[in-house]
Amino acid sequence: MQQRLNDLCGVLRGVGIVVNTSLKEQRLKAYWAWSRSDYRDILVCASKSLYSKISDQNLSQTASYVTGRLGLINQQNLIIMKLLVLPKFSESFRFLLTSDKDCCDDSRSDIKSASAASVSQSESQINTTRSNNRKPLPLESFNVPPPSTLDQKVFSKERRVPSSRIGRVAGFGNLALSLGVGAATEWAKQKVGYPVSSASSTSSALFLTDANLEKVVDTLCRMRGAALKLGQMLSIQDENFVSPQVQKIFERVRQAADFMPAKQMRKVLTSELGEKWAEYISDFEEKPFAAASIGQVHRGTLKDGRVVAIKIQYPGIADSIDADISNLMSLIIRFNIFPPGLFAEKAVEVAKRELRAECDYLREAAYGKHFTQLLKDDQVFQIPQVIDELTTSRVLTTEYMHGLVLDDCIDLPQNVRNWIGEQLLLLCLKELFVFRVMQTDPNWSNFMYNPQTGKIILLDFGASREFDKSFVDKYIRLIHASAEHDKESILQLSKDLGFLTGYETKVLQQSHVDAVSILGEAFASNHNFDFSQQSTTKRISHLIPVMLKHRLTPPPEESYSLHRKMSGCFLLCSKLKAVVNCHPLFYEIWNNYHFSE
């Protein structure tokens, strides 16, 4: 008898454990449903609207309004209760209410409409509702001006590209010689009392005169290739990181690359596509409408009527990357453009690998197709289709896309600029933390906005790369720690990622934590972040001298391209003077992120 009582007590204890566990599980499920529900937002909205409407003494409309809101709340409450009692809680929502599917769909639609209606329609208020902002934003009354060819632009010239190694070495040698002569002339002027600017008082500034900077621009535009690519990268850096003189001249470089003569261009086309390449095309514009660091782009029309963009690589560029960068670095070191402690050698090796990859147009075409697949269900972004029969490792043909480059979007209405900035920030986060593949070149010409369709066009996937899951797992934790101002986690994750060794001085550790925390400020607060008023780059620039002086190791290789894209996207939002609530952009991804560990 005693044994049976003991067994019964054991069974009851087991039942108690099961009940407690079940209650705990149901409590967690209830919290899960509540935290992801519009229930709270509607309740707050109803209370605010109730106060507003009663203040206006519109009691009949108030009663109708509250009744409607309570009806929606009741419908959603039923949905939540059904979620809690169904056994397969984690299944997709559309499978939950099989008997009331139509009613459930209507309820979801009404709830979304009510939530959307609660957002102010004032142009000054930023709409941060993901479902609304993830739609195209057209400006139908805005007409995009017809594109011009490069020969119509002030700074572009038709000049043959030096394709031999000897010719390219001679080009950089002539630049070094002429810069030296220019510096000597400036020094002589100072000695004889000729009036000079205060900026020319230092030894390094002797090389950065207006005349010398013009020579740099002229040489980079003529040589193109890796040297021009580096110049374009420097042009999109904040003035707090790069000398205003240098930035001004590289901005000229970014806007004005020279283009090949027709004879040289046709020679490349024939060598890549064969003698009969013209048979595919009914119309071909010999003057390019765009030129970049490693190629120029022509407009054409296929036999079937499709308008295409044909990117043709400059001859000899792919084979001269190492020599070009080495020659340019010798000039940069001489002029002290890069500060000590930058670990320039590591940066140079990374740049060489990235540029070699960019010269492979078949690789770029493959990444373009990959991004097309990743964004196939996205309503905002559009990617041009690759024309395979007219694509090789040195020629890339895609669908021609029409729109405004982001340089020309700075005068658009504020709400459109806010929307563009938000979409690009969200894309940047998704590329890293969701897709783990990123187009890392933030050049403003790689993004266009089409006012007619309201979509953002993504161009040029040559700088695309993938990131390991282990790196992304640690990096998203670092961003989260910066947003939460968690100093200990920032230091530990920075060591795990390779930014720190663990043997740094306290001064460097504090500067590093401060810099990372400043970068996380945009995500820290659930309020609008005004990029036009931000002081992020200025404050970080004050920390850089300390970090460069005491740093013991170069940053991880992934960070070069990653930080170039992230800082470029940040600066792009600043140029647009965008106002964006960045907090939900990051935390929506953080809350749904799956770690491999």
Coordinates of C-alpha atoms in Angstrom, one line a residue:
M1 CA 0.0 0.0 0.0
Q2 CA 2.8 2.4 0.9
Q3 CA 4.5 1.6 -2.3
R4 CA 1.4 2.5 -4.3
L5 CA 1.1 5.8 -2.4
N6 CA 4.7 6.5 -3.2
D7 CA 4.1 5.7 -6.9
L8 CA 1.0 7.9 -6.9
C9 CA 3.0 10.8 -5.4
G10 CA 5.7 10.3 -8.0
V11 CA 3.1 10.4 -10.8
L12 CA 1.5 13.6 -9.3
R13 CA 4.9 15.2 -9.1
G14 CA 5.5 14.3 -12.7
V15 CA 2.1 15.8 -13.7
G16 CA 3.0 18.9 -11.8
I17 CA 6.3 19.3 -13.7
V18 CA 4.5 18.8 -17.0
V19 CA 1.8 21.3 -16.1
N20 CA 4.4 23.9 -15.0
T21 CA 6.4 23.4 -18.1
S22 CA 3.2 23.7 -20.3
L23 CA 2.3 26.9 -18.5
K24 CA 5.7 28.3 -19.0
E25 CA 5.6 27.3 -22.7
Q26 CA 2.2 28.9 -23.2
R27 CA 3.4 32.1 -21.4
L28 CA 6.3 32.3 -23.8
K29 CA 4.0 31.7 -26.8
A30 CA 1.7 34.4 -25.5
Y31 CA 4.5 36.8 -25.2
W32 CA 5.8 35.9 -28.7
A33 CA 2.4 36.6 -30.2
W34 CA 1.9 39.8 -28.2
S35 CA 5.3 41.2 -29.1
R36 CA 4.7 40.6 -32.8
S37 CA 1.2 41.9 -32.8
D38 CA -0.3 45.1 -34.0
Y39 CA -2.6 44.9 -31.0
R40 CA -0.5 47.2 -28.9
D41 CA 0.0 49.8 -31.7
I42 CA -3.8 49.8 -32.4
L43 CA -4.6 50.3 -28.7
V44 CA -2.2 53.2 -28.4
C45 CA -3.5 54.7 -31.7
A46 CA -7.1 54.3 -30.5
S47 CA -6.4 56.1 -27.3
K48 CA -4.6 59.0 -29.0
S49 CA -7.2 59.3 -31.6
L50 CA -10.0 59.1 -28.9
Y51 CA -8.4 62.0 -27.1
S52 CA -8.0 64.0 -30.3
K53 CA -11.6 63.4 -31.4
I54 CA -13.1 64.1 -28.0
S55 CA -11.1 67.3 -27.8
D56 CA -12.8 68.3 -31.1
Q57 CA -16.2 67.5 -29.5
N58 CA -17.0 65.2 -32.4
L59 CA -18.6 62.6 -30.2
S60 CA -20.6 60.7 -32.8
Q61 CA -17.5 60.2 -35.0
T62 CA -15.5 59.3 -31.9
A63 CA -17.9 56.6 -31.0
S64 CA -17.8 55.2 -34.5
Y65 CA -14.0 55.4 -34.6
V66 CA -13.6 53.6 -31.2
T67 CA -16.1 50.9 -32.1
G68 CA -14.3 50.2 -35.3
R69 CA -10.9 50.0 -33.5
L70 CA -12.3 47.7 -30.8
G71 CA -13.7 45.5 -33.6
L72 CA -10.3 45.2 -35.1
I73 CA -8.8 44.6 -31.6
N74 CA -11.3 41.8 -31.0
Q75 CA -10.6 40.2 -34.4
Q76 CA -6.8 40.2 -33.7
N77 CA -7.4 38.9 -30.2
L78 CA -9.2 36.0 -31.6
I79 CA -6.4 35.4 -34.0
I80 CA -3.9 35.5 -31.1
M81 CA -6.0 33.0 -29.1
K82 CA -6.2 30.6 -32.0
L83 CA -2.4 30.9 -32.3
L84 CA -2.0 29.8 -28.7
V85 CA -4.2 26.8 -28.8
L86 CA -3.0 25.3 -32.1
P87 CA -0.2 22.7 -31.6
K88 CA 2.1 23.7 -34.5
F89 CA 2.7 27.2 -33.3
S90 CA 5.8 27.8 -35.5
E91 CA 4.1 27.2 -38.8
S92 CA 3.4 29.9 -41.3
F93 CA 0.4 32.1 -40.4
R94 CA -1.5 31.2 -43.5
F95 CA -1.8 27.5 -42.4
L96 CA -3.1 28.3 -38.9
L97 CA -6.8 29.1 -39.5
T98 CA -7.8 26.5 -42.1
S99 CA -11.5 26.8 -41.4
D100 CA -11.6 30.6 -41.2
K101 CA -9.0 31.4 -43.8
D102 CA -10.9 34.0 -45.7
C103 CA -12.1 35.7 -42.5
C104 CA -8.5 35.6 -41.2
D105 CA -7.1 37.1 -44.4
D106 CA -9.6 39.9 -44.1
S107 CA -8.7 40.5 -40.5
R108 CA -5.1 40.7 -41.3
S109 CA -5.8 43.1 -44.1
D110 CA -7.9 45.3 -41.9
I111 CA -5.3 45.3 -39.1
K112 CA -2.6 46.3 -41.5
S113 CA -4.8 49.1 -42.9
A114 CA -5.5 50.4 -39.4
S115 CA -1.8 50.4 -38.6
A116 CA -0.9 52.2 -41.8
A117 CA -3.7 54.7 -41.1
S118 CA -2.2 55.5 -37.7
V119 CA 0.9 56.9 -39.4
S120 CA 0.8 60.7 -40.0
Q121 CA 0.7 61.7 -43.7
S122 CA 2.7 64.8 -43.0
E123 CA 5.7 65.2 -45.2
S124 CA 7.9 66.1 -42.3
Q125 CA 7.2 62.9 -40.4
I126 CA 9.2 59.8 -41.4
N127 CA 7.3 56.7 -42.1
T128 CA 9.2 53.8 -40.5
T129 CA 6.5 51.1 -41.2
R130 CA 8.4 48.3 -43.0
S131 CA 5.4 47.2 -45.0
N132 CA 4.7 50.6 -46.4
N133 CA 8.3 51.7 -47.1
R134 CA 9.1 48.5 -48.9
K135 CA 7.0 49.6 -51.9
P136 CA 8.2 51.7 -54.9
L137 CA 7.9 55.5 -54.5
P138 CA 7.3 57.1 -57.9
L139 CA 7.5 60.7 -58.9
E140 CA 5.3 60.6 -62.0
S141 CA 5.5 64.4 -62.7
F142 CA 9.3 64.3 -62.7
N143 CA 11.0 63.9 -66.1
V144 CA 14.5 62.3 -66.2
P145 CA 16.7 64.3 -68.6
P146 CA 18.0 62.4 -71.6
P147 CA 21.5 60.9 -71.0
S148 CA 24.5 62.6 -72.6
T149 CA 27.6 61.1 -74.0
L150 CA 31.0 61.7 -72.5
D151 CA 32.2 64.0 -75.3
Q152 CA 29.5 66.4 -74.2
K153 CA 30.9 66.6 -70.6
V154 CA 33.5 69.2 -69.7
F155 CA 36.2 67.1 -68.1
S156 CA 36.2 64.1 -70.3
K157 CA 38.4 63.7 -73.3
E158 CA 39.0 61.1 -76.0
R159 CA 42.5 59.7 -75.4
R160 CA 44.1 56.4 -76.1
V161 CA 44.6 54.2 -73.1
P162 CA 48.3 53.2 -72.5
S163 CA 48.1 49.4 -72.8
S164 CA 51.7 48.3 -72.6
R165 CA 53.6 48.0 -69.3
I166 CA 56.3 50.4 -70.5
G167 CA 53.8 53.0 -71.5
R168 CA 52.1 52.8 -68.1
V169 CA 55.3 53.0 -66.1
A170 CA 56.4 56.0 -68.2
G171 CA 53.1 57.7 -67.5
F172 CA 53.6 57.4 -63.7
G173 CA 57.3 58.3 -64.1
N174 CA 56.4 61.5 -65.9
L175 CA 53.8 62.3 -63.2
A176 CA 56.4 61.9 -60.4
L177 CA 58.9 64.1 -62.4
S178 CA 56.4 66.9 -63.1
L179 CA 55.2 66.9 -59.4
G180 CA 58.8 67.3 -58.3
V181 CA 59.3 70.2 -60.6
G182 CA 56.1 71.8 -59.4
A183 CA 57.1 71.4 -55.8
A184 CA 60.5 72.9 -56.5
T185 CA 58.8 75.8 -58.2
E186 CA 56.6 76.4 -55.2
W187 CA 59.5 76.2 -52.9
A188 CA 61.4 78.8 -55.0
K189 CA 58.5 81.1 -54.9
Q190 CA 58.4 81.0 -51.1
K191 CA 62.2 81.7 -50.9
V192 CA 62.0 84.9 -53.1
G193 CA 59.0 86.2 -51.2
Y194 CA 56.4 85.4 -53.8
P195 CA 52.9 85.4 -52.1
V196 CA 51.7 81.8 -51.5
S197 CA 48.7 80.4 -49.6
S198 CA 49.1 79.3 -46.0
A199 CA 48.3 75.8 -47.1
S200 CA 51.6 75.6 -48.9
S201 CA 53.7 76.3 -45.8
T202 CA 54.4 72.6 -45.0
S203 CA 56.7 70.4 -47.0
S204 CA 54.0 67.9 -48.0
A205 CA 51.8 70.8 -49.1
L206 CA 54.4 71.8 -51.6
F207 CA 53.3 68.8 -53.6
L208 CA 49.6 69.5 -53.2
T209 CA 49.4 72.8 -55.0
D210 CA 46.5 73.4 -57.5
A211 CA 48.9 73.0 -60.4
N212 CA 50.2 69.7 -59.1
L213 CA 46.7 68.4 -58.3
E214 CA 45.6 69.2 -61.9
K215 CA 48.5 67.0 -63.1
V216 CA 47.4 64.2 -60.8
V217 CA 43.8 64.4 -62.3
D218 CA 45.1 64.5 -65.8
T219 CA 47.4 61.5 -65.3
L220 CA 44.8 59.3 -63.5
C221 CA 42.1 60.1 -66.1
R222 CA 44.5 59.1 -68.9
M223 CA 46.0 56.0 -67.3
R224 CA 42.7 54.7 -65.8
G225 CA 42.8 51.3 -64.2
A226 CA 43.9 50.6 -60.6
A227 CA 45.2 54.2 -60.1
L228 CA 41.9 55.7 -61.1
K229 CA 40.0 53.2 -59.0
L230 CA 41.9 54.3 -55.9
G231 CA 41.2 57.9 -56.8
Q232 CA 37.5 57.2 -57.0
M233 CA 37.5 55.4 -53.7
L234 CA 39.1 58.5 -52.1
S235 CA 36.5 60.8 -53.7
I236 CA 33.7 59.2 -51.7
Q237 CA 35.4 59.6 -48.3
D238 CA 34.3 62.2 -45.8
E239 CA 36.4 65.4 -45.7
N240 CA 37.2 64.6 -42.1
F241 CA 39.2 61.6 -43.3
V242 CA 40.8 63.0 -46.5
S243 CA 42.3 66.4 -47.1
P244 CA 39.7 68.7 -48.7
Q245 CA 42.2 69.5 -51.5
V246 CA 42.7 65.8 -52.2
Q247 CA 39.0 65.1 -52.0
K248 CA 38.2 68.0 -54.4
I249 CA 40.6 66.7 -57.0
F250 CA 39.5 63.1 -56.7
E251 CA 35.9 64.2 -57.1
R252 CA 36.9 65.6 -60.5
V253 CA 38.5 62.2 -61.1
R254 CA 35.3 60.4 -60.2
Q255 CA 33.2 62.5 -62.6
A256 CA 35.5 62.6 -65.5
A257 CA 37.4 59.6 -66.8
D258 CA 38.7 59.8 -70.4
F259 CA 37.4 57.4 -73.0
M260 CA 39.0 55.3 -75.7
P261 CA 39.0 56.4 -79.4
A262 CA 36.6 54.4 -81.6
K263 CA 39.4 52.5 -83.3
Q264 CA 40.9 51.2 -80.0
M265 CA 37.4 50.4 -78.6
R266 CA 36.4 48.4 -81.7
K267 CA 39.6 46.4 -81.5
V268 CA 38.7 45.3 -78.0
L269 CA 35.2 44.3 -79.2
T270 CA 36.5 42.3 -82.1
S271 CA 39.1 40.5 -80.0
E272 CA 36.4 39.5 -77.4
L273 CA 33.2 38.9 -79.5
G274 CA 34.7 38.0 -82.9
E275 CA 34.5 39.7 -86.2
K276 CA 30.7 39.3 -86.5
W277 CA 29.8 41.0 -83.2
A278 CA 27.9 43.8 -85.1
E279 CA 25.5 41.3 -86.5
Y280 CA 23.8 41.1 -83.1
I281 CA 23.3 44.8 -83.0
S282 CA 21.1 47.1 -85.1
D283 CA 22.4 50.3 -83.6
F284 CA 25.6 51.1 -81.7
E285 CA 26.7 54.5 -80.3
E286 CA 30.4 54.8 -80.7
K287 CA 30.6 57.6 -78.1
P288 CA 30.2 56.2 -74.6
F289 CA 27.7 57.6 -72.1
A290 CA 29.8 56.5 -69.1
A291 CA 33.4 55.7 -68.2
A292 CA 34.8 54.2 -65.1
S293 CA 38.2 53.0 -63.8
I294 CA 38.5 49.8 -65.8
G295 CA 35.9 50.3 -68.7
Q296 CA 33.6 52.5 -70.6
V297 CA 29.9 51.9 -71.4
H298 CA 28.1 52.3 -74.8
R299 CA 24.5 52.2 -75.6
G300 CA 23.2 49.9 -78.3
T301 CA 20.1 48.3 -79.7
L302 CA 19.8 44.5 -80.4
K303 CA 18.1 43.1 -83.4
D304 CA 15.0 42.3 -81.3
G305 CA 14.7 45.9 -80.2
R306 CA 16.1 45.7 -76.7
V307 CA 18.2 48.6 -75.7
V308 CA 21.4 47.5 -74.0
A309 CA 24.5 48.9 -72.2
I310 CA 27.8 47.4 -73.4
K311 CA 30.7 47.8 -71.0
I312 CA 34.1 47.5 -72.7
Q313 CA 37.3 47.0 -70.6
Y314 CA 40.3 49.2 -71.4
P315 CA 43.1 47.2 -72.9
G316 CA 46.0 46.2 -70.7
I317 CA 44.2 47.1 -67.5
A318 CA 43.9 43.6 -66.0
D319 CA 47.6 42.9 -66.6
S320 CA 48.8 46.1 -65.1
I321 CA 47.1 46.1 -61.7
D322 CA 50.1 45.2 -59.6
A323 CA 52.4 47.7 -61.3
D324 CA 49.8 50.5 -61.3
I325 CA 49.1 50.2 -57.5
S326 CA 52.8 49.9 -56.7
N327 CA 53.6 53.0 -58.7
L328 CA 50.7 55.0 -57.2
M329 CA 51.6 53.9 -53.7
S330 CA 55.1 55.2 -54.1
L331 CA 53.7 58.6 -54.9
I332 CA 51.2 58.4 -52.0
I333 CA 53.9 57.5 -49.5
R334 CA 56.0 60.4 -50.8
F335 CA 53.2 62.9 -50.3
N336 CA 52.2 61.6 -46.9
I337 CA 48.5 61.1 -48.0
F338 CA 48.3 58.0 -45.8
P339 CA 49.2 58.5 -42.1
P340 CA 51.7 56.2 -40.3
G341 CA 50.2 53.1 -38.7
L342 CA 47.7 52.5 -41.4
F343 CA 49.2 49.2 -42.4
A344 CA 49.2 50.3 -46.0
E345 CA 50.9 47.2 -47.2
K346 CA 48.0 45.0 -46.1
A347 CA 45.5 47.5 -47.7
V348 CA 47.5 47.3 -51.0
E349 CA 47.5 43.5 -51.1
V350 CA 43.7 43.5 -50.5
A351 CA 43.2 46.2 -53.2
K352 CA 45.2 44.2 -55.7
R353 CA 43.0 41.0 -55.1
E354 CA 39.8 43.0 -55.3
L355 CA 40.8 44.8 -58.6
R356 CA 41.8 41.5 -60.2
A357 CA 38.4 40.1 -59.4
E358 CA 36.7 43.3 -60.8
C359 CA 38.4 42.8 -64.1
D360 CA 36.6 39.5 -64.7
Y361 CA 33.3 40.5 -66.3
L362 CA 32.1 36.9 -66.3
R363 CA 32.4 36.9 -62.6
E364 CA 30.5 40.3 -62.4
A365 CA 27.7 38.8 -64.7
A366 CA 27.4 35.8 -62.4
Y367 CA 27.0 38.0 -59.3
G368 CA 24.5 40.2 -61.1
K369 CA 22.4 37.1 -61.8
H370 CA 22.9 36.0 -58.2
F371 CA 21.5 39.3 -56.8
T372 CA 18.7 39.1 -59.3
Q373 CA 17.7 35.8 -57.7
L374 CA 18.1 37.1 -54.2
L375 CA 15.9 40.1 -54.8
K376 CA 13.4 38.5 -57.2
D377 CA 10.5 39.1 -54.8
D378 CA 11.7 42.6 -53.8
Q379 CA 9.4 45.5 -54.9
V380 CA 12.0 48.2 -54.6
F381 CA 15.2 47.1 -56.3
Q382 CA 15.7 46.4 -60.0
I383 CA 18.8 44.8 -61.6
P384 CA 19.5 44.8 -65.4
Q385 CA 19.4 41.5 -67.2
V386 CA 22.7 40.1 -68.5
I387 CA 22.9 39.4 -72.2
D388 CA 25.0 36.2 -72.2
E389 CA 25.7 36.0 -76.0
L390 CA 27.4 39.4 -75.8
T391 CA 29.4 38.9 -72.6
T392 CA 33.0 37.8 -72.1
S393 CA 35.6 38.3 -69.5
R394 CA 36.3 41.8 -71.0
V395 CA 32.9 42.8 -72.4
L396 CA 29.7 42.9 -70.4
T397 CA 26.3 43.5 -72.0
T398 CA 23.2 44.1 -69.9
E399 CA 19.8 45.6 -70.3
Y400 CA 19.9 49.4 -70.4
M401 CA 18.4 51.1 -67.4
H402 CA 17.2 54.7 -67.3
G403 CA 17.1 56.8 -64.2
L404 CA 18.8 59.4 -62.0
V405 CA 22.2 58.7 -60.5
L406 CA 22.2 59.5 -56.8
D407 CA 24.3 62.6 -57.5
D408 CA 21.2 64.1 -59.1
C409 CA 18.8 63.1 -56.4
I410 CA 19.9 65.7 -53.8
D411 CA 17.2 68.2 -55.0
L412 CA 14.3 65.7 -54.9
P413 CA 11.6 66.1 -52.2
Q414 CA 12.7 65.3 -48.7
N415 CA 10.4 62.3 -48.3
V416 CA 11.9 60.7 -51.5
R417 CA 15.4 61.3 -50.3
N418 CA 14.5 59.8 -46.9
W419 CA 13.0 56.7 -48.7
I420 CA 16.1 56.2 -50.9
G421 CA 18.4 56.4 -47.9
E422 CA 16.3 54.0 -45.9
Q423 CA 16.2 51.4 -48.8
L424 CA 20.0 51.5 -49.3
L425 CA 20.7 51.2 -45.6
L426 CA 18.3 48.2 -45.3
L427 CA 19.9 46.6 -48.4
C428 CA 23.4 47.1 -46.9
L429 CA 22.3 45.3 -43.7
K430 CA 20.5 42.5 -45.6
E431 CA 23.5 42.0 -47.9
L432 CA 25.7 41.3 -44.9
F433 CA 23.4 39.7 -42.3
V434 CA 20.9 37.9 -44.5
F435 CA 22.5 37.2 -47.9
R436 CA 26.1 37.1 -46.7
V437 CA 27.0 38.5 -50.1
M438 CA 27.6 42.2 -50.7
Q439 CA 28.3 44.6 -53.6
T440 CA 31.0 46.5 -51.8
D441 CA 31.5 49.5 -54.2
P442 CA 29.5 52.4 -52.8
N443 CA 30.2 54.6 -55.9
W444 CA 27.1 56.8 -56.3
S445 CA 27.0 56.0 -60.0
N446 CA 26.2 52.3 -59.1
F447 CA 22.7 53.3 -57.9
M448 CA 19.9 55.0 -59.8
Y449 CA 16.4 56.1 -58.9
N450 CA 13.7 55.9 -61.6
P451 CA 11.0 58.5 -60.8
Q452 CA 8.5 56.8 -63.2
T453 CA 8.7 53.4 -61.6
G454 CA 9.7 54.5 -58.2
K455 CA 12.4 51.8 -58.0
I456 CA 16.1 51.9 -57.2
I457 CA 18.3 50.4 -59.9
L458 CA 21.4 48.5 -58.8
L459 CA 24.4 48.5 -61.2
D460 CA 28.0 47.1 -61.3
F461 CA 28.5 43.9 -59.3
G462 CA 32.2 43.6 -60.0
A463 CA 33.1 44.4 -56.4
S464 CA 30.8 41.7 -55.0
R465 CA 32.1 39.3 -52.4
E466 CA 30.8 36.7 -49.9
F467 CA 31.3 36.6 -46.2
D468 CA 31.8 33.5 -44.0
K469 CA 29.0 32.7 -41.5
S470 CA 31.4 32.7 -38.6
F471 CA 32.5 36.3 -39.4
V472 CA 29.0 37.5 -39.9
D473 CA 27.9 35.9 -36.6
K474 CA 30.5 37.8 -34.7
Y475 CA 30.1 41.1 -36.6
I476 CA 26.3 41.3 -36.0
R477 CA 27.0 40.8 -32.3
L478 CA 29.6 43.6 -32.5
I479 CA 27.0 46.0 -34.1
H480 CA 24.4 45.0 -31.5
A481 CA 27.0 45.6 -28.7
S482 CA 27.7 49.0 -30.1
A483 CA 24.0 49.9 -30.3
E484 CA 23.6 48.7 -26.7
H485 CA 26.9 50.5 -25.5
D486 CA 28.2 47.2 -24.1
K487 CA 31.9 48.0 -23.7
E488 CA 33.0 44.5 -22.6
S489 CA 31.3 42.8 -25.5
I490 CA 32.8 45.3 -27.9
L491 CA 36.3 44.6 -26.7
Q492 CA 35.8 40.8 -26.7
L493 CA 34.2 40.7 -30.1
S494 CA 36.8 43.0 -31.5
K495 CA 39.5 40.5 -30.4
D496 CA 37.5 37.6 -31.8
L497 CA 37.2 39.3 -35.2
G498 CA 40.9 40.4 -35.3
F499 CA 40.6 44.1 -34.8
L500 CA 42.5 43.9 -31.5
T501 CA 45.1 41.5 -30.2
G502 CA 44.3 41.8 -26.5
Y503 CA 47.6 43.4 -25.8
E504 CA 46.7 47.0 -26.7
T505 CA 47.1 49.9 -24.3
K506 CA 44.1 51.2 -22.3
V507 CA 44.2 54.3 -24.4
L508 CA 43.7 52.4 -27.6
Q509 CA 41.1 50.1 -26.1
Q510 CA 39.0 53.1 -25.0
S511 CA 39.5 54.9 -28.4
H512 CA 38.4 51.7 -30.2
V513 CA 35.3 51.3 -28.0
D514 CA 34.4 54.9 -28.5
A515 CA 34.7 54.7 -32.3
V516 CA 32.6 51.5 -32.4
S517 CA 30.0 53.0 -30.1
I518 CA 29.8 56.1 -32.3
L519 CA 29.2 54.0 -35.3
G520 CA 26.3 52.2 -33.5
E521 CA 24.6 55.4 -32.5
A522 CA 22.4 55.4 -35.6
F523 CA 20.9 52.1 -34.6
A524 CA 20.8 52.7 -30.8
S525 CA 17.8 55.0 -30.5
N526 CA 14.4 54.3 -31.9
H527 CA 14.1 57.8 -33.3
N528 CA 14.8 59.5 -36.6
F529 CA 18.5 60.0 -37.4
D530 CA 19.3 63.1 -39.3
F531 CA 22.3 62.3 -41.5
S532 CA 22.7 65.9 -42.6
Q533 CA 23.4 66.9 -39.0
Q534 CA 25.4 63.9 -37.9
S535 CA 28.9 64.4 -36.5
T536 CA 29.9 60.8 -36.6
T537 CA 32.8 61.1 -39.1
K538 CA 34.2 64.2 -37.3
R539 CA 34.2 62.6 -33.9
I540 CA 35.8 59.4 -35.3
S541 CA 38.4 61.4 -37.1
H542 CA 39.5 62.8 -33.7
L543 CA 40.1 59.2 -32.5
I544 CA 42.0 58.0 -35.5
P545 CA 45.4 59.5 -34.6
V546 CA 45.4 57.7 -31.3
M547 CA 44.3 54.4 -32.9
L548 CA 46.9 54.6 -35.7
K549 CA 49.6 55.4 -33.2
H550 CA 48.9 52.5 -30.8
R551 CA 47.4 49.9 -33.1
L552 CA 49.2 46.6 -33.1
T553 CA 47.6 44.7 -36.0
P554 CA 45.9 45.5 -39.3
P555 CA 42.1 44.9 -39.3
P556 CA 40.7 41.6 -40.7
E557 CA 40.7 41.4 -44.5
E558 CA 36.9 41.3 -44.7
S559 CA 36.7 44.8 -43.1
Y560 CA 38.4 46.6 -46.0
S561 CA 35.6 46.1 -48.5
L562 CA 32.9 45.9 -45.8
H563 CA 33.7 49.2 -44.1
R564 CA 34.2 50.9 -47.5
K565 CA 30.6 49.9 -48.4
M566 CA 29.1 50.8 -45.0
S567 CA 30.9 54.1 -44.7
G568 CA 30.0 54.9 -48.3
C569 CA 26.3 54.1 -47.7
F570 CA 26.5 56.3 -44.6
L571 CA 28.1 59.2 -46.5
L572 CA 25.5 58.7 -49.3
C573 CA 22.7 59.3 -46.8
S574 CA 24.5 62.4 -45.6
K575 CA 24.8 63.8 -49.2
L576 CA 21.0 63.1 -49.6
K577 CA 20.4 64.8 -46.2
A578 CA 18.2 61.8 -45.5
V579 CA 16.3 61.4 -42.2
V580 CA 15.9 57.7 -41.3
N581 CA 14.9 55.7 -38.2
C582 CA 17.7 53.2 -38.4
H583 CA 16.8 51.4 -35.2
P584 CA 14.1 49.1 -36.6
L585 CA 16.1 48.4 -39.7
F586 CA 18.8 46.7 -37.7
Y587 CA 16.7 45.2 -34.9
E588 CA 14.3 43.6 -37.3
I589 CA 17.3 41.7 -38.7
W590 CA 18.8 41.1 -35.2
N591 CA 15.6 39.7 -33.8
N592 CA 15.3 37.2 -36.6
Y593 CA 19.0 36.3 -37.0
H594 CA 20.0 32.6 -36.7
F595 CA 23.5 32.0 -35.3
S596 CA 25.4 28.9 -36.3
E597 CA 26.7 28.4 -32.8

